[in-house]
Amino acid sequence: MRWSLDALYPSFDSEEFQRDMERCEEEIKEIIQWSGENFTTYDHPLEKIAAYIKRQNHFFHLYTRLLSFGELSLSVSAKDERALRIVEQLEAKETELAKPMVMFQKWIGGLENLEEVIESSGSLKEHAFYLMEIKKNGKYLLSEAEEILIAKMKNTGSNAWSKLQELLSSTLLVDIHVDGEDKKLPLPVVRNMAYAKDSDRRKKAYEAELKAYEKVAESSGASLNGIKGEVITLSRMRGYGSVLEKTLMDSRMDQETLDAMLTAMVESLPAFHRYYRKKAELLGHENGLPFYDMFAPMGDVKMEFTYEEAKDFIVKNFRSFSDALADYADHAFEKGWIDAEPREGKRGGAFCSNLHGIKESRILSNFTGTFNDVSTLAHEMGHGYHGHCLNEESYLNSDYPMPIAETASIFCETIIQKAALKEASEEERFAILESSLMGAGQVIVDIYSRFLFESELFKRREEGSLSVEELKEIMVNAQKQAYGNGLDHNILHPYMWVCKPHYYYASANFYNFPYAFGLLFAKGLYAEYLKRGTKFVQEYDQLLAITGKRSIADVAATMGIDIRKIDFWRSSLKIIEEDIETFISLKK
């Protein structure tokens, strides 16, 4: 249940790692020198662009290999000082590329016949979207000196705050009385108790978790204020209308699409409220669902899995969709690409890191044997398979935006849930359906509350830093608005801003609506799969392969989907609403 990073490097002291660190520094110097010599005139533009693209693709394969080894090592051992130092060194090295990158971007912005140059070369045509996007975004660039300074200052600004928050959350020990004794347990272990069968255990874990956050609330609040303050300042300096506007541009998505999706989501909230009220009723609550019972498992079926059973379940059900997907998952399990064991010093939650340079991926989870853990593994496998479909693309064409990033992951969750439902008894069907709705509620209702929270946070942060009490107030109000009468308003989660790492990514603000986009886009794609059958599988793989070189609307259009129309989002939400009605009818 622990991954191997040997395919990257045997160790930080290995000859391979030390050699590549030296190569990394040499290549940075070469890129700086070459750019200084070539981006002062516009002669031979085709050759210059082609050479720059080649250098970038080659360098980032090397750089991301080094950085991934450091970050992955740190993610499972937060106190690994060597890993932390390496990551900081590499981040500092990358800032040295700010100057040549800005030079290239400004040079591209001043090239009047860029489209003509692109059309004259096959290799440039392959990177046409990347080049035209640089030209379009060029107006938001500051001066060369300012861009270099910003890149360097981030390492002691937002990047430092992010590292502090990760250290706080990954090393936080929770005082809790369970199994007849007082214990100090890692935060991920206690948070996973939310899925326990025993209601008293769930409530104790919730209360102990909230109590533990008091130890790190002030430091986390300072981190959040520091990061969001920097983001606001830079957005203003660059000329964006708002942080959200910048996020949408970075996401290759437009406001029209976001508005259509959010409108459909708000329309669907009453259906989710009925689901939460029904779950509360079944668990014996009269005033809506208390937060500590939101993830309570339902049904009498023992939906527990060993790690080996989880592997077999995932691979078998992936094969019902395609051999390629199943083979990828089987390979990931067998080759030690997954770290699933919860332990002290390991970060909570789950993620997938696609290692494009070696055509592999690494998946982190905190597996305790619940059906939700199996769904989480399948979710991260989807991210890995997305990377697998991009293996033949260049590095520059493999960088896809946040909203489309959640598509393959949620599609994979849907595959195993739907496949399991087909063979289930009524009681098993109820348990699986409830688990699916639990996840959908997180991605629609809770994500909407996070969107509301972050919107209000940015609004207030423009006026000054926020206190811990203000942050708690904003979070509770957002939960009340999103969950409505579905939750007991006296038992919410005021510290959700502490435990969700997404708020602390300075380069990925509003990392909430992409999850809703991914769920609903994946549901819509799954509906198309049911219509088209095996023909869809090849089209799906092709869709994933182009996500790094098209806008989201254009990617969706390849499947005949118009994401700017509210009807698409309503049709996807209708699938979930039908599941809610089925859930309610099963337990009437």
Coordinates of N, CA, C and O in Angstrom, one line a residue, residues 433-511:
L433 N -26.3 3.4 -4.1 CA -26.9 4.6 -4.6 C -26.7 5.7 -3.6 O -26.4 6.8 -4.0
E434 N -26.8 5.4 -2.3 CA -26.6 6.4 -1.3 C -25.2 7.0 -1.3 O -24.9 8.1 -1.2
S435 N -24.2 6.0 -1.5 CA -22.8 6.4 -1.6 C -22.6 7.4 -2.8 O -21.9 8.3 -2.7
S436 N -23.2 7.0 -3.9 CA -23.1 7.8 -5.1 C -23.7 9.2 -4.8 O -23.1 10.2 -5.2
L437 N -24.9 9.3 -4.2 CA -25.5 10.6 -3.9 C -24.7 11.4 -2.9 O -24.6 12.6 -3.0
M438 N -24.1 10.7 -2.0 CA -23.2 11.4 -1.0 C -22.1 12.1 -1.7 O -21.8 13.3 -1.5
G439 N -21.5 11.4 -2.7 CA -20.4 12.0 -3.5 C -20.9 13.2 -4.4 O -20.3 14.2 -4.5
A440 N -22.1 13.0 -5.0 CA -22.7 14.0 -5.8 C -23.0 15.2 -5.0 O -22.9 16.4 -5.5
G441 N -23.5 15.0 -3.8 CA -23.8 16.1 -2.9 C -22.6 17.0 -2.6 O -22.6 18.2 -2.6
Q442 N -21.5 16.3 -2.4 CA -20.2 17.0 -2.2 C -19.8 17.8 -3.4 O -19.3 18.9 -3.3
V443 N -20.0 17.3 -4.6 CA -19.5 17.9 -5.8 C -20.5 19.0 -6.3 O -20.1 19.9 -7.0
I444 N -21.7 18.9 -5.9 CA -22.7 20.0 -6.4 C -23.0 20.9 -5.2 O -22.7 22.1 -5.3
V445 N -23.5 20.4 -4.1 CA -23.9 21.3 -3.0 C -22.7 21.9 -2.2 O -22.6 23.1 -2.0
D446 N -21.8 21.0 -1.8 CA -20.7 21.5 -1.0 C -19.8 22.3 -1.9 O -19.2 23.4 -1.4
I447 N -19.6 22.0 -3.1 CA -18.8 22.8 -4.0 C -19.4 24.2 -4.2 O -18.7 25.2 -4.3
Y448 N -20.7 24.2 -4.3 CA -21.4 25.5 -4.4 C -21.1 26.3 -3.2 O -20.9 27.5 -3.3
S449 N -21.2 25.7 -2.0 CA -20.9 26.4 -0.8 C -19.4 26.9 -0.8 O -19.2 28.0 -0.3
R450 N -18.5 26.2 -1.3 CA -17.1 26.6 -1.4 C -17.0 27.8 -2.4 O -16.1 28.7 -2.2
F451 N -17.7 27.7 -3.5 CA -17.7 28.8 -4.4 C -18.2 30.1 -3.8 O -17.6 31.2 -3.9
L452 N -19.3 30.0 -3.0 CA -19.8 31.1 -2.3 C -18.8 31.6 -1.3 O -18.6 32.9 -1.1
F453 N -18.2 30.7 -0.5 CA -17.2 31.1 0.5 C -16.0 31.9 -0.2 O -15.7 32.9 0.3
E454 N -15.5 31.3 -1.2 CA -14.3 32.0 -1.8 C -14.7 33.3 -2.5 O -13.9 34.2 -2.5
S455 N -15.9 33.4 -3.0 CA -16.3 34.7 -3.6 C -16.4 35.8 -2.5 O -15.9 36.9 -2.7
E456 N -17.0 35.4 -1.4 CA -17.1 36.4 -0.3 C -15.7 36.7 0.3 O -15.4 37.8 0.7
L457 N -14.9 35.6 0.4 CA -13.5 35.8 0.9 C -12.7 36.8 0.1 O -12.1 37.8 0.7
F458 N -12.8 36.7 -1.2 CA -12.1 37.6 -2.1 C -12.6 39.0 -1.9 O -11.9 40.0 -1.9
K459 N -14.0 39.1 -1.8 CA -14.6 40.4 -1.7 C -14.1 41.2 -0.4 O -13.8 42.3 -0.5
R460 N -14.1 40.4 0.7 CA -13.7 41.1 1.9 C -12.2 41.3 2.0 O -11.7 42.2 2.6
R461 N -11.4 40.3 1.4 CA -10.0 40.4 1.5 C -9.5 41.7 0.8 O -8.4 42.2 1.1
E462 N -10.2 42.2 -0.2 CA -9.8 43.4 -0.8 C -9.7 44.6 0.1 O -9.0 45.6 -0.1
E463 N -10.5 44.5 1.2 CA -10.5 45.6 2.2 C -9.5 45.4 3.3 O -9.2 46.3 4.0
G464 N -9.0 44.2 3.5 CA -8.1 43.9 4.5 C -8.1 42.4 4.9 O -8.9 41.7 4.5
S465 N -7.2 42.1 5.9 CA -7.1 40.7 6.3 C -8.4 40.3 7.2 O -9.0 41.2 7.8
L466 N -8.7 39.0 7.1 CA -9.9 38.5 7.8 C -9.5 37.8 9.1 O -8.5 37.0 9.0
S467 N -10.2 37.9 10.1 CA -10.0 37.2 11.4 C -10.5 35.7 11.2 O -11.3 35.4 10.3
V468 N -10.1 34.9 12.1 CA -10.5 33.5 12.1 C -12.0 33.5 12.3 O -12.7 32.7 11.6
E469 N -12.6 34.3 13.1 CA -14.0 34.4 13.4 C -14.8 34.8 12.1 O -15.8 34.2 11.8
E470 N -14.2 35.7 11.3 CA -14.8 36.1 10.1 C -14.8 35.0 9.1 O -15.8 34.7 8.4
L471 N -13.7 34.3 9.0 CA -13.6 33.1 8.1 C -14.6 32.0 8.4 O -15.3 31.5 7.6
K472 N -14.8 31.8 9.7 CA -15.8 30.8 10.2 C -17.2 31.2 9.9 O -18.0 30.4 9.4
E473 N -17.4 32.5 10.1 CA -18.8 33.1 9.8 C -19.1 32.9 8.3 O -20.2 32.5 7.9
I474 N -18.2 33.3 7.4 CA -18.4 33.2 6.0 C -18.7 31.7 5.6 O -19.5 31.4 4.8
M475 N -17.9 30.8 6.2 CA -18.1 29.4 5.8 C -19.4 28.9 6.2 O -20.1 28.2 5.5
V476 N -19.8 29.2 7.5 CA -21.1 28.8 8.0 C -22.3 29.3 7.1 O -23.2 28.6 6.8
N477 N -22.2 30.6 6.8 CA -23.2 31.2 5.9 C -23.3 30.6 4.6 O -24.4 30.4 4.0
A478 N -22.2 30.2 4.0 CA -22.1 29.6 2.7 C -22.8 28.2 2.8 O -23.5 27.8 1.9
Q479 N -22.5 27.5 3.9 CA -23.1 26.2 4.0 C -24.6 26.2 4.2 O -25.4 25.4 3.7
K480 N -25.0 27.2 5.0 CA -26.5 27.4 5.2 C -27.2 27.7 3.8 O -28.3 27.2 3.5
Q481 N -26.6 28.6 3.0 CA -27.2 28.9 1.7 C -27.2 27.7 0.8 O -28.2 27.6 0.1
A482 N -26.2 27.0 0.7 CA -26.1 25.9 -0.2 C -26.9 24.7 0.2 O -27.7 24.1 -0.5
Y483 N -26.8 24.3 1.5 CA -27.5 23.1 2.0 C -28.9 23.3 2.4 O -29.7 22.4 2.6
G484 N -29.3 24.6 2.6 CA -30.7 24.9 3.0 C -31.1 24.1 4.2 O -30.4 24.0 5.2
N485 N -32.4 23.6 4.1 CA -32.9 22.9 5.3 C -32.5 21.4 5.3 O -33.0 20.6 6.1
G486 N -31.6 21.1 4.4 CA -31.1 19.7 4.4 C -30.2 19.4 5.5 O -30.1 18.2 6.0
L487 N -29.5 20.4 6.1 CA -28.6 20.2 7.2 C -29.1 20.9 8.4 O -29.9 21.9 8.3
D488 N -28.7 20.4 9.6 CA -29.0 21.0 10.9 C -28.1 22.2 11.0 O -26.9 22.1 11.1
H489 N -28.7 23.4 11.0 CA -27.9 24.6 11.0 C -27.1 24.9 12.3 O -26.3 25.7 12.3
N490 N -27.4 24.1 13.3 CA -26.7 24.2 14.6 C -25.5 23.3 14.6 O -24.6 23.4 15.5
I491 N -25.3 22.4 13.6 CA -24.2 21.5 13.6 C -23.6 21.5 12.2 O -23.8 20.6 11.4
L492 N -22.8 22.5 11.9 CA -22.2 22.7 10.6 C -20.7 22.5 10.7 O -20.2 22.0 11.7
H493 N -19.9 22.9 9.8 CA -18.4 22.8 9.8 C -17.8 24.1 9.6 O -17.4 24.4 8.4
P494 N -17.6 24.9 10.6 CA -17.0 26.3 10.4 C -15.5 26.3 10.0 O -15.0 27.3 9.5
Y495 N -14.8 25.2 10.1 CA -13.4 25.1 9.8 C -13.1 24.5 8.5 O -12.0 24.1 8.3
M496 N -14.1 24.3 7.6 CA -13.8 23.6 6.4 C -12.8 24.3 5.5 O -12.1 23.7 4.7
W497 N -12.6 25.6 5.8 CA -11.5 26.4 5.0 C -10.1 26.0 5.5 O -9.1 26.3 4.8
V498 N -10.0 25.3 6.7 CA -8.7 24.9 7.1 C -8.3 23.6 6.5 O -7.1 23.4 6.1
C499 N -9.2 22.6 6.3 CA -8.9 21.3 5.9 C -8.9 21.1 4.4 O -8.4 20.1 3.9
K500 N -9.4 22.0 3.6 CA -9.4 21.9 2.2 C -8.2 22.6 1.6 O -8.1 23.8 1.6
P501 N -7.2 21.9 1.0 CA -6.0 22.5 0.6 C -6.2 23.4 -0.6 O -5.3 24.2 -0.9
H502 N -7.3 23.2 -1.4 CA -7.5 24.0 -2.6 C -7.5 25.5 -2.4 O -7.1 26.3 -3.3
Y503 N -7.9 25.9 -1.2 CA -7.9 27.4 -0.9 C -6.5 28.0 -0.8 O -6.4 29.2 -0.9
Y504 N -5.5 27.1 -0.7 CA -4.2 27.6 -0.5 C -3.3 27.5 -1.7 O -2.0 27.5 -1.6
Y505 N -3.9 27.3 -2.9 CA -3.2 27.3 -4.1 C -3.2 28.6 -4.8 O -4.3 29.0 -5.4
A506 N -2.2 29.4 -4.7 CA -2.2 30.8 -5.3 C -2.4 30.8 -6.8 O -2.9 31.7 -7.4
S507 N -2.0 29.7 -7.5 CA -2.1 29.6 -8.9 C -3.4 28.9 -9.4 O -3.6 28.8 -10.6
A508 N -4.2 28.5 -8.4 CA -5.5 27.8 -8.8 C -6.6 28.3 -7.9 O -7.1 27.6 -7.0
N509 N -7.0 29.5 -8.1 CA -8.1 30.1 -7.3 C -9.5 29.5 -7.8 O -9.6 29.1 -9.0
F510 N -10.5 29.5 -6.9 CA -11.8 29.0 -7.3 C -11.6 27.5 -7.8 O -12.3 27.1 -8.7
Y511 N -10.7 26.8 -7.1 CA -10.6 25.4 -7.4 C -11.8 24.6 -6.8 O -11.6 23.8 -5.9

